[in-house]
Coordinates of C-alpha atoms (C1' of nucleotides) in Angstrom, one line a residue:
Chain A
M9 CA 157.6 86.4 37.1
N10 CA 157.1 83.2 39.1
K11 CA 154.2 80.8 39.1
K12 CA 152.7 82.3 42.3
E13 CA 152.7 85.8 40.9
L14 CA 151.3 84.6 37.7
A15 CA 148.5 82.6 39.4
A16 CA 147.7 85.7 41.5
I17 CA 147.1 87.7 38.4
F18 CA 144.7 85.2 37.0
E19 CA 142.9 84.9 40.3
E20 CA 142.6 88.7 40.3
I21 CA 141.3 88.6 36.7
A22 CA 138.6 86.2 37.8
T23 CA 137.5 88.5 40.6
L24 CA 137.6 91.6 38.4
L25 CA 135.3 89.8 35.9
E26 CA 132.9 88.9 38.7
L27 CA 132.8 92.6 39.7
K28 CA 132.0 93.4 36.1
G29 CA 129.1 90.9 36.2
E30 CA 130.7 88.6 33.6
N31 CA 129.5 85.1 33.0
P32 CA 130.3 83.2 36.3
F33 CA 131.6 80.2 34.4
K34 CA 134.1 82.4 32.6
C35 CA 135.2 83.8 35.9
N36 CA 135.6 80.3 37.2
A37 CA 137.7 79.3 34.2
Y38 CA 140.2 82.0 35.2
R39 CA 140.1 80.8 38.8
N40 CA 140.8 77.2 37.8
A41 CA 143.6 78.3 35.5
A42 CA 145.2 80.2 38.4
R43 CA 145.2 77.1 40.5
T44 CA 146.6 75.0 37.6
I45 CA 149.4 77.5 37.0
E46 CA 150.5 77.4 40.6
T47 CA 151.0 73.7 40.5
L48 CA 152.5 73.4 37.0
D49 CA 155.2 70.8 37.0
H50 CA 157.5 72.5 34.5
P51 CA 159.3 75.8 34.9
L52 CA 157.5 78.7 33.2
D53 CA 160.3 79.4 30.7
E54 CA 159.8 75.9 29.2
F55 CA 156.5 77.2 27.7
K56 CA 157.4 78.8 24.5
D57 CA 154.2 78.3 22.4
I58 CA 150.5 77.8 22.9
S59 CA 150.9 74.1 21.8
D60 CA 153.2 73.6 24.9
F61 CA 150.0 73.9 27.0
E62 CA 148.3 71.1 25.2
G63 CA 146.9 68.5 27.6
I64 CA 147.0 70.8 30.6
K65 CA 143.5 70.8 31.9
G66 CA 141.9 74.2 32.4
I67 CA 144.3 76.1 30.2
G68 CA 142.9 76.7 26.7
S69 CA 144.3 78.8 23.9
S70 CA 143.0 82.1 25.2
I71 CA 144.5 81.7 28.7
A72 CA 147.7 80.1 27.3
E73 CA 148.2 83.1 25.2
K74 CA 147.8 85.4 28.1
I75 CA 150.3 83.4 30.2
L76 CA 152.9 83.6 27.3
T77 CA 152.4 87.3 27.1
L78 CA 152.9 87.8 30.8
V79 CA 155.9 85.6 31.0
R80 CA 157.5 87.2 27.9
T81 CA 156.8 90.8 28.7
G82 CA 155.8 91.0 32.3
H83 CA 152.6 92.7 31.3
L84 CA 149.1 91.8 30.0
P85 CA 147.1 94.6 28.3
Y86 CA 143.9 92.7 28.9
Y87 CA 144.6 92.6 32.7
D88 CA 145.8 96.2 32.8
E89 CA 142.7 97.5 31.0
L90 CA 140.4 95.4 33.2
K91 CA 142.0 96.7 36.3
A92 CA 141.9 100.3 35.1
S93 CA 138.2 100.0 34.3
L94 CA 137.3 99.6 38.0
P95 CA 138.3 101.6 41.1
E96 CA 141.1 100.0 43.1
G97 CA 139.1 100.0 46.4
L98 CA 136.4 97.7 45.0
M99 CA 138.6 94.6 45.5
G100 CA 139.1 95.4 49.2
M101 CA 135.4 95.3 49.8
L102 CA 135.2 91.6 48.9
D103 CA 137.1 90.8 52.1
I104 CA 134.0 91.8 54.1
P105 CA 132.3 88.5 55.1
G106 CA 128.9 88.1 53.4
F107 CA 129.8 90.8 50.9
G108 CA 130.5 89.4 47.5
P109 CA 131.0 90.7 43.9
K110 CA 127.2 91.2 43.2
K111 CA 126.7 93.5 46.2
A112 CA 130.0 95.3 45.5
R113 CA 128.9 95.9 42.0
A114 CA 125.5 97.2 43.2
V115 CA 126.9 99.7 45.7
Y116 CA 129.4 100.9 43.1
E117 CA 127.0 101.3 40.3
K118 CA 124.1 102.7 42.2
L119 CA 125.8 104.7 44.9
G120 CA 129.3 105.3 43.5
V121 CA 130.7 103.6 46.6
A122 CA 134.2 102.3 45.7
S123 CA 136.1 101.4 48.9
V124 CA 135.6 99.9 52.3
R125 CA 135.8 103.3 53.9
E126 CA 133.2 104.8 51.6
L127 CA 131.0 101.7 52.2
E128 CA 131.2 102.2 56.0
Y129 CA 130.3 105.8 55.6
A130 CA 127.3 104.9 53.3
C131 CA 126.1 102.4 55.8
R132 CA 126.2 104.9 58.6
E133 CA 124.1 107.3 56.4
N134 CA 121.6 104.5 55.8
R135 CA 122.1 104.9 52.1
L136 CA 122.2 101.1 51.4
L137 CA 118.5 100.8 52.4
E138 CA 117.4 102.3 49.2
L139 CA 119.0 99.7 47.0
P140 CA 116.9 96.8 45.7
G141 CA 117.9 93.5 47.5
F142 CA 119.4 95.4 50.4
G143 CA 117.8 96.1 53.8
A144 CA 118.5 97.2 57.3
K145 CA 119.9 93.8 58.3
T146 CA 122.3 93.7 55.3
Q147 CA 123.6 97.1 56.2
E148 CA 124.1 96.2 59.8
N149 CA 125.9 93.0 58.8
I150 CA 128.2 94.9 56.5
L151 CA 129.1 97.3 59.4
K152 CA 129.9 94.3 61.6
G153 CA 131.9 92.7 58.8
I154 CA 134.0 95.9 58.5
E155 CA 134.7 95.9 62.2
Y156 CA 135.7 92.2 61.9
L157 CA 138.1 93.1 59.1
K158 CA 139.7 95.8 61.1
K159 CA 140.1 93.4 64.0
A160 CA 141.4 90.3 62.4
H161 CA 142.5 90.8 58.8
G162 CA 140.5 87.6 58.3
R163 CA 143.2 84.9 58.8
F164 CA 144.6 83.1 61.8
L165 CA 147.6 81.0 62.6
L166 CA 147.1 77.2 62.5
H167 CA 148.3 77.1 66.1
E168 CA 145.8 79.7 67.4
A169 CA 142.9 78.2 65.6
R170 CA 143.8 74.7 66.6
N171 CA 143.9 75.7 70.3
A172 CA 140.5 77.3 70.1
A173 CA 139.0 74.3 68.2
L174 CA 140.4 71.8 70.7
G175 CA 139.0 73.9 73.6
L176 CA 135.6 73.9 72.0
L177 CA 135.7 70.2 71.2
Q178 CA 136.7 69.4 74.8
S179 CA 133.6 71.1 76.2
L180 CA 131.1 70.0 73.5
K181 CA 132.0 66.4 73.4
N182 CA 130.4 65.9 76.9
I183 CA 127.1 67.4 75.9
K184 CA 124.3 64.8 76.1
G185 CA 123.5 63.1 72.9
V186 CA 126.8 63.8 71.1
K187 CA 128.0 60.8 69.2
H188 CA 130.6 62.2 66.9
L189 CA 132.5 65.5 67.0
E190 CA 135.3 66.3 64.6
V191 CA 137.2 69.3 63.3
A192 CA 137.1 69.4 59.5
G193 CA 138.2 72.1 57.0
S194 CA 141.6 73.5 56.5
L195 CA 142.4 73.0 60.2
R196 CA 142.1 69.2 59.7
R197 CA 144.3 69.5 56.6
F198 CA 146.9 71.3 58.7
A199 CA 147.0 74.4 56.5
N200 CA 149.6 77.1 57.5
T201 CA 146.8 79.6 58.3
V202 CA 143.1 79.2 58.4
K203 CA 140.1 81.5 57.9
D204 CA 137.7 79.7 60.1
I205 CA 137.0 76.6 62.1
D206 CA 134.6 73.9 60.9
I207 CA 133.2 71.4 63.4
L208 CA 131.1 68.5 62.4
A209 CA 128.8 66.6 64.7
V210 CA 126.3 63.8 65.1
S211 CA 123.9 64.1 68.0
T212 CA 120.7 62.5 69.1
N213 CA 119.9 65.8 70.7
P214 CA 121.0 68.5 68.2
A215 CA 119.2 71.4 69.9
S216 CA 121.1 71.0 73.2
L217 CA 124.4 70.8 71.2
V218 CA 123.6 74.0 69.3
D219 CA 122.7 75.7 72.6
A220 CA 125.9 74.7 74.2
F221 CA 127.8 75.8 71.1
I222 CA 126.4 79.2 70.9
S223 CA 126.5 79.9 74.6
H224 CA 130.1 78.7 75.0
P225 CA 132.3 81.3 76.9
L226 CA 134.6 81.7 74.0
V227 CA 131.7 82.9 71.8
E228 CA 131.3 86.6 71.2
E229 CA 128.5 86.7 68.7
V230 CA 126.1 84.3 67.1
V231 CA 126.2 84.8 63.3
A232 CA 123.6 82.2 62.2
R233 CA 121.6 79.5 63.8
G234 CA 119.9 76.8 61.7
E235 CA 118.9 73.2 62.1
T236 CA 121.9 71.8 60.5
K237 CA 124.3 74.7 60.5
S238 CA 125.2 77.3 63.1
S239 CA 127.9 79.8 63.0
V240 CA 129.5 82.0 65.7
R241 CA 132.4 84.4 66.1
L242 CA 134.8 83.8 69.0
T243 CA 136.3 86.6 71.1
M244 CA 139.6 86.1 69.3
G245 CA 137.9 87.0 66.1
I246 CA 137.7 83.7 64.3
N247 CA 134.4 82.3 62.9
V248 CA 133.3 78.8 63.8
D249 CA 130.8 76.7 61.9
L250 CA 129.1 73.8 63.5
R251 CA 127.3 71.4 61.2
I252 CA 125.1 68.6 62.5
V253 CA 124.5 65.6 60.3
T254 CA 123.1 62.2 60.7
E255 CA 125.1 59.2 61.6
G256 CA 124.9 57.8 58.0
Q257 CA 126.0 61.2 56.5
F258 CA 128.9 61.7 58.9
P259 CA 131.8 60.2 56.9
F260 CA 130.6 61.8 53.7
A261 CA 130.2 65.2 55.4
L262 CA 133.6 64.8 57.1
M263 CA 135.2 64.1 53.8
Y264 CA 133.3 66.9 52.0
F265 CA 134.0 69.6 54.6
T266 CA 137.6 68.6 55.0
G267 CA 138.2 69.3 51.3
S268 CA 140.3 70.9 50.0
K269 CA 137.9 72.3 47.4
A270 CA 140.3 71.1 44.6
H271 CA 140.6 67.7 46.1
N272 CA 136.8 67.4 46.3
V273 CA 136.4 68.5 42.7
T274 CA 138.8 65.8 41.5
L275 CA 137.2 63.2 43.8
R276 CA 133.7 64.0 42.6
G277 CA 134.9 63.8 39.0
R278 CA 136.3 60.4 39.8
A279 CA 133.0 59.4 41.4
L280 CA 131.1 60.5 38.3
H281 CA 133.4 58.5 36.1
L282 CA 132.6 55.4 38.1
G283 CA 128.9 56.1 37.8
Y284 CA 128.3 57.7 41.2
K285 CA 127.4 61.1 42.5
L286 CA 129.3 62.2 45.6
N287 CA 128.3 65.0 47.9
E288 CA 128.2 65.7 51.6
Y289 CA 125.2 63.4 52.1
G290 CA 126.4 60.3 50.5
L291 CA 127.6 58.4 47.5
F292 CA 124.8 57.7 45.1
K293 CA 124.6 55.2 42.2
R294 CA 123.3 57.0 39.1
D295 CA 119.8 58.3 39.8
A296 CA 119.5 56.4 43.0
K297 CA 117.8 58.2 45.9
K298 CA 119.6 56.3 48.6
S299 CA 123.3 56.5 49.3
A300 CA 125.6 53.6 49.5
R301 CA 126.1 52.7 53.2
L302 CA 129.6 53.3 54.1
N303 CA 130.6 54.1 57.6
S304 CA 134.0 55.6 57.4
E305 CA 136.1 57.8 55.1
E306 CA 138.3 54.7 54.5
A307 CA 135.2 52.9 53.2
I308 CA 134.3 55.7 50.8
F309 CA 137.8 55.9 49.4
K310 CA 137.8 52.2 49.0
R311 CA 134.6 52.3 47.1
L312 CA 136.2 54.8 44.8
G313 CA 139.1 52.4 44.2
L314 CA 141.5 54.4 46.5
T315 CA 143.5 53.7 49.6
Y316 CA 142.8 56.0 52.5
I317 CA 144.1 59.5 52.0
P318 CA 145.1 61.2 55.2
P319 CA 143.5 64.7 55.6
E320 CA 146.9 66.5 55.4
L321 CA 147.4 65.3 51.9
R322 CA 144.0 66.3 50.5
E323 CA 145.2 69.2 48.3
D324 CA 144.8 67.7 44.9
W325 CA 148.6 67.5 44.7
G326 CA 148.8 64.0 43.3
E327 CA 147.4 62.2 46.3
I328 CA 144.4 60.8 44.4
E329 CA 146.6 59.3 41.7
A330 CA 148.9 57.9 44.3
A331 CA 146.0 56.4 46.3
E332 CA 144.8 54.8 43.1
K333 CA 148.2 53.2 42.5
G334 CA 148.6 52.4 46.2
T335 CA 151.8 54.4 46.4
L336 CA 150.8 57.0 49.1
P337 CA 153.6 57.5 51.7
H338 CA 153.5 55.9 55.1
L339 CA 153.4 59.2 56.9
I340 CA 155.4 60.1 59.9
T341 CA 153.5 60.3 63.2
Q342 CA 154.2 62.0 66.6
E343 CA 155.3 58.6 68.0
D344 CA 158.1 58.4 65.5
V345 CA 159.8 61.4 66.9
K346 CA 162.6 60.3 69.2
G347 CA 164.3 63.6 70.1
I348 CA 164.4 67.3 69.6
I349 CA 166.9 69.5 67.9
H350 CA 167.0 73.3 68.2
A351 CA 166.4 74.7 71.7
H352 CA 167.5 78.0 73.1
T353 CA 168.5 78.3 76.8
N354 CA 169.0 81.2 79.1
Y355 CA 172.5 81.5 77.7
S356 CA 170.9 83.5 74.9
D357 CA 167.3 84.4 74.5
G358 CA 165.6 81.3 76.0
I359 CA 164.1 81.0 79.5
A360 CA 164.8 77.4 80.4
T361 CA 168.2 76.3 81.6
L362 CA 170.2 73.3 80.3
N363 CA 169.1 71.3 83.3
D364 CA 165.4 72.3 82.8
Y365 CA 165.6 70.8 79.3
A366 CA 167.3 67.7 80.5
V367 CA 164.6 67.1 83.2
E368 CA 161.8 67.9 80.7
A369 CA 163.3 65.5 78.1
T370 CA 163.3 62.7 80.7
R371 CA 159.7 63.5 81.6
R372 CA 158.7 63.3 77.9
R373 CA 160.7 60.2 77.3
C374 CA 162.6 62.1 74.7
E375 CA 166.1 60.6 73.9
Y376 CA 167.9 63.8 73.2
I377 CA 167.8 67.5 72.9
G378 CA 170.0 69.5 70.6
I379 CA 171.0 72.7 72.3
S380 CA 171.5 75.6 69.8
D381 CA 171.7 79.1 71.3
H382 CA 172.2 82.2 69.1
S383 CA 175.7 83.1 67.9
R384 CA 177.5 86.3 68.7
A385 CA 176.2 88.4 65.7
A386 CA 172.7 88.0 67.1
F387 CA 173.4 90.6 69.8
Y388 CA 169.7 91.4 70.1
A389 CA 169.2 87.9 71.3
N390 CA 172.1 87.9 73.6
G391 CA 174.2 85.8 71.2
L392 CA 177.1 83.8 72.7
S393 CA 180.7 85.1 72.6
P394 CA 183.2 82.3 72.0
E395 CA 184.0 82.3 75.7
R396 CA 180.4 81.9 76.8
L397 CA 179.9 79.2 74.2
L398 CA 182.9 77.3 75.5
K399 CA 181.5 77.6 79.0
Q400 CA 178.2 76.2 77.9
L401 CA 179.9 73.3 76.2
D402 CA 181.6 72.5 79.5
E403 CA 178.3 72.6 81.3
I404 CA 176.7 70.2 78.7
N405 CA 179.6 67.8 79.0
A406 CA 179.2 67.7 82.8
L407 CA 175.4 67.2 82.5
N408 CA 175.8 64.4 79.9
K409 CA 178.0 62.5 82.4
K410 CA 175.2 62.6 84.9
L411 CA 172.3 62.0 82.6
K412 CA 171.1 58.4 82.1
N413 CA 168.4 58.3 79.5
V414 CA 168.8 61.7 77.9
R415 CA 171.6 63.1 75.8
L416 CA 172.2 66.8 75.2
F417 CA 173.8 67.5 71.8
K418 CA 176.2 70.5 71.6
G419 CA 175.2 72.9 68.9
I420 CA 174.7 76.5 67.9
E421 CA 172.3 78.4 65.8
S422 CA 174.9 80.4 63.9
D423 CA 173.9 83.5 62.0
I424 CA 174.7 83.4 58.3
L425 CA 176.6 86.6 57.9
P426 CA 175.8 88.8 54.8
D427 CA 178.8 87.4 53.0
G428 CA 177.7 83.8 53.6
S429 CA 180.3 82.9 56.3
L430 CA 179.4 81.5 59.7
D431 CA 179.7 83.5 62.9
Y432 CA 182.7 81.7 64.6
P433 CA 186.2 80.7 63.5
D434 CA 186.7 77.0 62.5
E435 CA 188.5 76.2 65.8
I436 CA 185.3 77.1 67.7
L437 CA 182.9 75.4 65.3
E438 CA 185.0 72.2 65.5
K439 CA 184.1 71.8 69.1
L440 CA 180.4 71.5 68.3
E441 CA 178.4 68.4 67.4
F442 CA 176.1 70.3 65.0
V443 CA 175.6 73.8 63.5
I444 CA 172.3 75.2 62.5
A445 CA 173.0 78.0 60.0
S446 CA 170.2 80.7 59.8
V447 CA 169.7 84.1 58.3
H448 CA 168.8 86.7 60.9
S449 CA 169.8 89.9 59.1
K450 CA 169.8 91.8 55.8
F451 CA 166.5 90.1 54.7
K452 CA 166.1 92.4 51.7
M453 CA 169.0 91.2 49.6
P454 CA 168.3 90.6 45.9
K455 CA 167.3 87.0 45.2
E456 CA 170.6 86.0 43.5
E457 CA 172.7 87.4 46.2
M458 CA 170.7 85.9 49.0
T459 CA 170.7 82.5 47.3
R460 CA 174.5 82.7 46.9
R461 CA 174.9 83.8 50.6
I462 CA 172.9 80.8 51.8
I463 CA 174.5 78.3 49.4
K464 CA 178.0 79.5 50.6
A465 CA 176.9 78.8 54.2
M466 CA 175.6 75.3 53.3
E467 CA 178.9 74.6 51.5
N468 CA 180.7 75.3 54.8
P469 CA 181.7 71.8 56.1
H470 CA 180.6 72.8 59.6
T471 CA 177.0 73.4 58.6
T472 CA 174.8 70.5 59.6
I473 CA 171.3 72.1 59.3
L474 CA 169.9 75.0 57.3
G475 CA 167.6 76.9 59.8
H476 CA 164.2 78.4 58.9
P477 CA 165.1 78.5 55.2
T478 CA 163.0 81.4 54.0
G479 CA 162.7 83.5 57.1
R480 CA 159.0 84.1 56.6
L481 CA 156.6 85.1 59.4
L482 CA 153.1 83.9 58.5
L483 CA 150.6 86.8 58.3
G484 CA 153.5 89.1 59.0
R485 CA 156.4 89.1 56.7
E486 CA 157.2 87.4 53.4
G487 CA 160.3 85.3 53.3
Y488 CA 163.4 86.6 51.7
E489 CA 163.7 86.2 48.0
L490 CA 165.3 82.8 47.3
D491 CA 165.9 80.3 44.6
M492 CA 164.6 77.3 46.6
G493 CA 165.4 74.8 43.9
A494 CA 169.1 75.8 44.1
I495 CA 169.0 75.6 47.9
I496 CA 167.5 72.1 47.8
D497 CA 170.0 71.0 45.2
T498 CA 172.9 72.3 47.4
A499 CA 171.5 70.5 50.4
A500 CA 171.3 67.3 48.5
R501 CA 174.8 67.6 47.2
H502 CA 176.4 68.5 50.5
G503 CA 174.3 66.4 52.8
V504 CA 172.9 69.4 54.6
I505 CA 169.7 68.8 56.5
I506 CA 166.9 71.3 56.1
E507 CA 165.0 72.5 59.1
L508 CA 161.2 72.4 59.3
N509 CA 161.0 75.1 61.9
C510 CA 157.7 74.6 63.8
Q511 CA 157.3 78.0 65.5
P512 CA 153.7 78.7 64.7
L513 CA 154.6 82.0 62.9
R514 CA 157.2 80.3 60.8
L515 CA 156.3 76.7 59.7
D516 CA 159.4 77.1 57.5
L517 CA 160.3 75.1 55.3
D518 CA 156.8 75.3 53.8
W519 CA 155.2 71.9 53.3
R520 CA 155.2 72.2 49.5
N521 CA 159.0 72.6 49.5
V522 CA 159.3 69.8 52.2
R523 CA 158.0 67.5 49.6
K524 CA 160.4 68.8 46.9
A525 CA 163.3 68.5 49.4
I526 CA 162.6 64.9 50.3
E527 CA 162.1 64.0 46.7
A528 CA 165.6 65.4 46.1
G529 CA 166.9 63.1 48.8
V530 CA 167.3 65.8 51.4
R531 CA 166.8 65.0 55.1
I532 CA 164.4 67.1 57.1
C533 CA 164.7 68.1 60.8
I534 CA 161.5 68.9 62.7
S535 CA 162.6 71.7 65.1
P536 CA 160.5 73.5 67.7
D537 CA 163.1 76.3 67.9
A538 CA 162.0 76.3 71.6
H539 CA 162.7 79.2 73.9
N540 CA 161.0 77.6 76.9
L541 CA 159.8 74.2 77.8
E542 CA 156.2 74.7 76.6
E543 CA 157.4 75.4 73.1
L544 CA 158.7 71.9 72.8
D545 CA 155.1 71.1 72.1
F546 CA 155.4 72.9 68.7
T547 CA 157.0 69.7 67.5
E548 CA 153.4 68.5 67.0
L549 CA 152.7 71.3 64.5
G550 CA 155.9 70.3 62.7
V551 CA 154.9 66.7 62.5
G552 CA 151.6 67.8 60.9
M553 CA 153.5 69.9 58.4
A554 CA 155.9 67.1 57.6
R555 CA 153.0 64.8 57.0
K556 CA 151.5 67.5 54.7
G557 CA 154.9 67.4 52.9
W558 CA 154.6 63.6 52.4
C559 CA 157.3 62.8 54.9
E560 CA 157.9 59.2 56.0
P561 CA 159.8 58.6 59.2
H562 CA 163.1 57.9 57.4
H563 CA 163.0 61.3 55.8
V564 CA 163.3 63.0 59.2
L565 CA 166.5 63.3 61.3
N566 CA 164.9 63.3 64.7
T567 CA 163.0 60.0 64.2
L568 CA 166.4 58.4 64.7
S569 CA 167.7 57.2 68.0
A570 CA 170.3 59.3 69.9
R571 CA 173.0 56.9 68.7
D572 CA 172.0 57.1 65.1
V573 CA 171.8 60.9 65.2
E574 CA 175.2 61.0 66.7
K575 CA 176.6 58.8 63.9
I576 CA 175.1 61.2 61.3
L577 CA 176.4 64.3 63.0
Q578 CA 179.8 62.7 63.3
A579 CA 179.9 61.6 59.7
K580 CA 179.2 65.2 58.7
R581 CA 182.0 66.7 60.7
Chain B
dG25 C1' 136.8 80.6 29.0
dC26 C1' 137.2 75.4 29.0
dC27 C1' 135.7 71.0 27.6
dG28 C1' 134.0 66.6 25.0
dT29 C1' 134.8 57.5 25.0
dT30 C1' 126.8 60.0 23.9
dT31 C1' 128.4 66.8 23.0
dT32 C1' 132.3 71.5 18.6
dC33 C1' 127.3 73.7 21.5
dG34 C1' 125.7 73.8 25.9
dG35 C1' 126.9 72.6 30.0
dC36 C1' 130.0 74.0 33.9
dC37 C1' 129.0 71.0 41.9
dC38 C1' 125.6 72.1 44.7
dG39 C1' 123.1 72.7 49.2
dA40 C1' 122.4 75.6 53.5
dC41 C1' 121.5 79.9 55.3
dT42 C1' 120.3 84.8 55.3
dG43 C1' 117.7 88.5 54.0
dT44 C1' 115.1 90.1 50.8
dT45 C1' 111.3 88.9 48.8
dT46 C1' 106.2 86.6 48.0
dT47 C1' 109.4 82.6 45.0
dC48 C1' 114.4 84.1 44.9
dA49 C1' 119.3 86.1 44.8
dG50 C1' 123.6 86.3 46.9
dT51 C1' 127.2 84.3 49.6
dC52 C1' 129.7 80.7 51.4
dG53 C1' 132.1 76.5 51.7

DNA sequence: GCCGTTTTCGGCCCGACTGTTTTCAGTCG
């Protein structure tokens, strides 16, 4: 059992207890513990005894004992009994927006309704009307919520949500009276996926801003409309909250609604310790009615004795301690990126030609593009036979002679075959400047076997970069089972670069592991894995993710000049 | 269930909004 699975169980215990109507603080204790478990520094098997948990905040003797039982036996009678005491379908009902544990408990106990399906049916029969605290409106909203669930499953890719948010911002910023307009929430933190979009505004004419917001062409339905908060659902299914605050509140609100929740809790704790109360309206000296006047997030952090923490880092993952010590990283920015590695042409499954990429690179003032089409095993993607690969290399050589400010690097995205070998013989691989080795088949191998397979590919002296290391598709497919620690160690030992693939569905390597990789001394490559010219823009997402993984420019291969990249590629060969 | 440099008992972040109510409970972030 890994930490993530363990944390999920405690999270579920918290929810089950809520459904049972337990003391909310007890529920919260389990929820906190879940979060703590997920970010434990030490491997689970190092915890042998309750005393080993001493000093870990949020885990007392009772939860420590439950963790030990789970790790030792894989089971927890307390959890099993709790789960068995409630119908399975009850949990699913909590995904309905506006429908929480109290309501779920009420419909279950009073009406015997125990699943989303049954709940939908009960609504259609008007049976919720008879329950105390329920009415026609509630019933109607539940039905809408169920429709929403069917449509969207409740989460969206960062890329989709970001595009929608930028579109909204673009049209709202010109509304008369608008002084500030910013995206907050998990979108501002560059989370892999987001549930909704939070927009924060200051306006001298709030009513007209709200009007423009709720009547925007992207809006399908107005969920709520208040003086300071309005909420809509877009046609793509995502919810957007617009909050309007005063000029003075803005930095505090921006900070508050950017979160994360865990980051905020730690920050508020710190404020309390320093004799302040921090909320979305201000920073208040003990018992004071008026907030300290601070006009930026920087100023608030400073008052709390911290250097500025970029939004991507606000996950309560050590950023507050680092800000206190002044040791936060100088994060990579879009401007640091000098070139692009990993683009597919029309030789395999891309649309753009070699020449298209060369022209586009010039237009973008990009120093180089690393061409890496699929290898022959990827027949579904029109992978290159050795003959076609050699032909492409000739074409690149010819182009490079003509090009002035752009350099095309000759590469391949080679499948890692099930036995861990690469997809061409050495005499072909030797002709390339770089090799991205990726798994595209047999995803369901057992963890040990898959780890061995990938490690073998990384030990191959021709491998330069490990492509999309886990193979996950966000909101779609879990990555293959993998010992990521072993992969990172191997990369460090053999000087293999690890890709941060910025296809919106992948964002793989995950930012948490990006941080582990760079701490182990592994270099990262931010790759759009482009299949056409537009997809070169995905690099922006990758930069955001690299920032979230604490990357400085020197951690990333493609912040280097073409000449320096060439040196590194040559040294590896 | 967890925690404690005023506490080993009594707190635990808290405000907006909705929908149900006649002063509040539930949900959400």
